[in-house]
Amino acid sequence: MVEPSTLKKLSEALGLSISTVSRALKDHPDIAEKTKERVRALATAMEYEPNSLAVQLRTRHNNVLGILVPTINNFFYDSFIAAVEEDARAHDYSVLIMQSRDDLTLEKNNLNLFRKNRVAGLFASISIATEDIAPFQKFNELQIPLVFFDRVPVNDVCNKVCFEDAATARIAAETIIDRKKKNVLALFGHPHLSITRKRLDAFRETFSSQAPDTRITYAFPEQSAPAREVTLSFLDKADRPDAIFCMGDLILIGVMSAIHASRLRVPEDIAVISISNGLLPTVYDPKITHVETSGYKLGKKAFEQMLNRLQGTETVEEVFVTSDLVMGGSI
C-alpha cells in the first residue's frame, strides 16, 4: 500500500522546513511566490492532502455539517438533504447524515456522534418521542450553530425553519369545503408532534367557522400501512367518506392503496387531497390535488439560516416557508 504524502515528506524532498511548506500551501504572504509554486507543484505530483483530523484538532472546527432526520427513506427528507448538500458543497462544506428512526436513544447517540465529530453546524428534525431538548442545547453551549427544521420543538428560544403549518392545513380544508364535501376522513400524523397539532387545530377551526355541519372523522395513522388499514375500514361502511385528507406522503400512499384495493374511482367515488412534498401526487392518475410543502425549498431556506449563523449572526429566529395549492384531478 502506498503511504500518504505528508508535510514532512514534502519538506525533505524540497529541502525546506515543515513550517515553510505549510505556509506556502496556505498562500502565506511571507513566502516567496517561486517557493509557493515549487511547493504546490510537488504537492500535486505527490497527491498531498491535508490531514483533516489534525486540522480539526488544532482549530476545533470542521467543514462538515450534520443533518439529523427521523428517516432517510422519505421523499420529503430526501429532497431536504439534496438541497442542503447542494448549497453546502458550493460553500466548501460536506454533510454527515444520520437518522433517529423516531427512537429517543438512537437520537441521543447520534447527537453524541455529531459532537464527537466536531460538526460545524447541525440541522435537526426531532423524533416523535423528543420532549427534552437539553441534548440539542449542548451544541449551543459548544458554539455549534443549530437549526431545527420541519419537526421543531415548542421551545421558542431556538432557530427554526418550518412551513406555515396552520396556513397549510387551512388551504386544504378550504379546498374540501369549496367542493362541498360533507363526510370527510381526515388522517393526520403523530398527535405528539407540534407540526401535527398546529395543522389539526387549523383544520378543525376552518371547518368549525366555515362549514360546521360537515361530518369529520379524525385518525392518526402516521405511516402508510396503518393509513391503509384505517382507510379500508371506512371504505367498507355504507356511509363511506366522500373525501379523504392526508397530512403527508406516507399517509397518501396507504390511502391510495386502500382505494385501489376497494376498486373505487377518484374523484367520482371518493375525493382525495393531501399535504405533500410534491412528487408522489404526480404518479397517480388523476394527479392528486395537494398543498405543496417542498423539502427542497425548506432545505434551501434552512441552509441560508445556517450560513448566517456560521458567519456570526447571533439573532435567534423562526423562519416560515409558504405553501401553495397544486390542483390535480382528485377532488
Coordinates of N, CA and C in Angstrom, one line a residue, residues 208-296:
S208 N -65.0 24.5 11.5 CA -65.9 25.0 12.6 C -66.5 26.3 12.2
S209 N -65.7 27.2 11.6 CA -66.1 28.5 11.2 C -66.8 28.6 9.8
Q210 N -66.4 27.7 8.9 CA -66.9 27.9 7.5 C -67.9 26.8 7.1
A211 N -67.8 25.6 7.7 CA -68.7 24.5 7.3 C -69.0 23.6 8.5
P212 N -69.6 24.2 9.5 CA -69.8 23.5 10.8 C -70.6 22.2 10.7
D213 N -71.4 22.0 9.6 CA -72.3 20.9 9.5 C -71.5 19.7 8.9
T214 N -70.3 19.9 8.4 CA -69.5 18.8 7.8 C -69.2 17.7 8.9
R215 N -69.4 16.5 8.5 CA -69.0 15.4 9.4 C -67.6 15.1 9.1
I216 N -66.8 15.1 10.2 CA -65.3 14.8 10.0 C -64.9 13.8 11.0
T217 N -64.2 12.8 10.5 CA -63.7 11.7 11.4 C -62.2 11.8 11.4
Y218 N -61.5 11.9 12.5 CA -60.1 12.1 12.6 C -59.4 10.8 13.0
A219 N -58.2 10.5 12.4 CA -57.4 9.4 12.8 C -55.9 9.8 12.6
F220 N -55.0 9.1 13.3 CA -53.6 9.5 13.3 C -52.7 8.3 12.9
P221 N -52.8 7.8 11.7 CA -52.0 6.6 11.3 C -50.5 6.8 11.1
E222 N -50.0 8.0 10.8 CA -48.6 8.3 10.7 C -47.9 7.7 9.5
Q223 N -48.0 6.3 9.4 CA -47.3 5.6 8.3 C -48.3 5.0 7.3
S224 N -47.7 4.5 6.2 CA -48.6 4.0 5.1 C -49.4 2.8 5.4
A225 N -48.8 1.8 6.1 CA -49.5 0.6 6.4 C -50.8 0.9 7.3
P226 N -50.6 1.6 8.5 CA -51.8 1.9 9.2 C -52.8 2.8 8.5
A227 N -52.3 3.7 7.7 CA -53.2 4.5 6.9 C -54.1 3.7 6.0
R228 N -53.5 2.7 5.4 CA -54.2 1.8 4.5 C -55.3 1.0 5.3
E229 N -55.0 0.5 6.5 CA -55.9 -0.2 7.3 C -57.1 0.7 7.7
V230 N -56.7 1.9 8.2 CA -57.8 2.8 8.6 C -58.7 3.1 7.5
T231 N -58.1 3.4 6.3 CA -59.0 3.8 5.2 C -59.9 2.7 4.7
L232 N -59.3 1.5 4.7 CA -60.1 0.3 4.3 C -61.3 0.1 5.2
S233 N -61.1 0.3 6.5 CA -62.2 0.1 7.5 C -63.3 1.1 7.2
F234 N -63.0 2.3 6.7 CA -64.0 3.3 6.5 C -64.7 3.1 5.1
L235 N -63.9 2.6 4.1 CA -64.4 2.4 2.8 C -65.4 1.2 2.8
D236 N -65.4 0.4 3.7 CA -66.3 -0.8 3.8 C -67.7 -0.4 4.4
K237 N -67.8 0.8 4.9 CA -69.1 1.3 5.5 C -70.0 1.8 4.5
A238 N -71.3 1.7 4.8 CA -72.4 2.2 3.8 C -72.3 3.7 3.7
D239 N -71.9 4.4 4.7 CA -71.8 5.8 4.6 C -70.3 6.2 4.6
R240 N -69.7 5.7 3.6 CA -68.2 5.9 3.5 C -68.0 7.4 3.2
P241 N -66.8 7.9 3.5 CA -66.5 9.3 3.3 C -66.6 9.7 1.8
D242 N -66.9 10.9 1.6 CA -66.8 11.4 0.2 C -65.5 12.1 -0.1
A243 N -64.7 12.3 0.9 CA -63.4 12.9 0.7 C -62.4 12.4 1.8
I244 N -61.1 12.3 1.5 CA -60.1 11.9 2.4 C -59.0 12.9 2.4
F245 N -58.6 13.4 3.6 CA -57.5 14.4 3.7 C -56.3 13.6 4.3
C246 N -55.1 13.8 3.6 CA -53.9 13.1 4.0 C -52.9 14.1 4.5
M247 N -52.3 14.0 5.7 CA -51.4 15.1 6.2 C -50.0 15.0 5.5
G248 N -49.7 13.8 5.0 CA -48.4 13.7 4.4 C -48.3 12.6 3.3
D249 N -47.1 12.4 2.7 CA -47.0 11.5 1.6 C -47.1 10.0 2.0
L250 N -46.6 9.7 3.2 CA -46.7 8.3 3.6 C -48.2 7.9 3.9
I251 N -48.9 8.8 4.4 CA -50.4 8.6 4.6 C -51.0 8.4 3.3
L252 N -50.7 9.3 2.3 CA -51.3 9.3 1.0 C -51.0 7.9 0.3
I253 N -49.8 7.3 0.5 CA -49.5 6.0 -0.1 C -50.5 5.0 0.4
G254 N -50.7 5.0 1.7 CA -51.7 4.0 2.3 C -53.1 4.2 1.8
V255 N -53.5 5.5 1.8 CA -54.9 5.8 1.3 C -55.1 5.3 -0.1
M256 N -54.2 5.7 -1.0 CA -54.4 5.3 -2.4 C -54.4 3.8 -2.6
S257 N -53.6 3.1 -1.8 CA -53.5 1.6 -1.9 C -54.9 1.1 -1.5
A258 N -55.5 1.6 -0.4 CA -56.8 1.2 0.0 C -57.9 1.5 -1.0
I259 N -57.8 2.6 -1.6 CA -58.8 3.0 -2.6 C -58.7 2.1 -3.8
H260 N -57.5 1.8 -4.3 CA -57.3 0.9 -5.4 C -57.8 -0.5 -5.1
A261 N -57.5 -1.0 -3.8 CA -58.0 -2.3 -3.4 C -59.5 -2.4 -3.4
S262 N -60.1 -1.3 -3.1 CA -61.6 -1.3 -3.0 C -62.2 -1.0 -4.4
R263 N -61.4 -0.8 -5.4 CA -61.8 -0.6 -6.7 C -62.8 0.6 -6.9
L264 N -62.4 1.7 -6.1 CA -63.1 2.9 -6.2 C -62.4 3.9 -7.1
R265 N -63.2 4.8 -7.7 CA -62.6 5.8 -8.7 C -62.4 7.1 -8.0
V266 N -61.3 7.7 -8.3 CA -61.0 9.1 -7.9 C -61.2 10.0 -9.0
P267 N -62.0 11.1 -9.0 CA -62.7 11.6 -7.8 C -64.2 11.2 -7.8
E268 N -64.6 10.3 -8.8 CA -66.0 10.0 -9.0 C -66.6 9.4 -7.7
D269 N -65.9 8.4 -7.1 CA -66.4 7.7 -5.9 C -66.0 8.3 -4.6
I270 N -64.8 8.9 -4.7 CA -64.2 9.5 -3.5 C -63.1 10.5 -3.9
A271 N -63.1 11.6 -3.2 CA -62.1 12.6 -3.4 C -60.9 12.5 -2.5
V272 N -59.8 13.0 -3.0 CA -58.6 12.9 -2.1 C -57.8 14.2 -2.3
I273 N -57.3 14.7 -1.1 CA -56.4 15.8 -1.1 C -55.3 15.6 -0.1
S274 N -54.1 16.1 -0.3 CA -53.0 15.8 0.6 C -52.1 17.0 0.8
I275 N -51.4 16.9 1.8 CA -50.2 17.8 2.0 C -49.0 17.0 1.5
S276 N -48.2 17.5 0.7 CA -47.2 16.7 0.0 C -45.9 17.4 -0.3
N277 N -44.8 16.7 -0.4 CA -43.6 17.2 -0.9 C -43.7 17.6 -2.4
G278 N -44.6 17.0 -3.1 CA -44.9 17.4 -4.5 C -44.7 16.3 -5.5
L279 N -43.8 15.3 -5.3 CA -43.5 14.3 -6.3 C -44.6 13.2 -6.3
L280 N -44.9 12.6 -5.2 CA -45.8 11.5 -5.1 C -47.2 11.8 -5.8
P281 N -47.8 12.9 -5.6 CA -49.1 13.1 -6.2 C -49.1 13.0 -7.7
T282 N -47.9 13.2 -8.3 CA -47.9 13.2 -9.8 C -47.8 11.8 -10.4
V283 N -47.6 10.8 -9.6 CA -47.5 9.4 -10.1 C -48.9 8.8 -10.2
Y284 N -49.9 9.4 -9.7 CA -51.3 8.8 -9.7 C -52.0 9.4 -10.9
D285 N -53.0 8.7 -11.3 CA -53.9 9.1 -12.4 C -55.4 9.0 -11.9
P286 N -56.0 10.1 -11.7 CA -55.6 11.5 -11.9 C -54.6 12.0 -10.8
K287 N -53.8 13.0 -11.2 CA -52.9 13.5 -10.2 C -53.6 14.1 -9.0
I288 N -53.0 13.9 -7.8 CA -53.6 14.3 -6.6 C -53.5 15.8 -6.3
T289 N -54.6 16.4 -6.0 CA -54.6 17.8 -5.6 C -53.9 17.8 -4.2
H290 N -52.9 18.8 -4.1 CA -52.1 18.8 -2.8 C -51.7 20.2 -2.5
V291 N -51.4 20.4 -1.2 CA -50.8 21.6 -0.7 C -49.3 21.3 -0.7
E292 N -48.5 21.9 -1.5 CA -47.1 21.5 -1.6 C -46.3 22.1 -0.4
T293 N -45.6 21.2 0.3 CA -44.6 21.6 1.3 C -43.3 21.0 0.8
S294 N -42.5 21.7 0.1 CA -41.3 21.2 -0.6 C -40.2 21.1 0.3
G295 N -39.7 19.9 0.5 CA -38.5 19.7 1.3 C -37.3 20.4 0.7
Y296 N -37.2 20.5 -0.6 CA -36.1 21.2 -1.3 C -36.1 22.7 -0.9

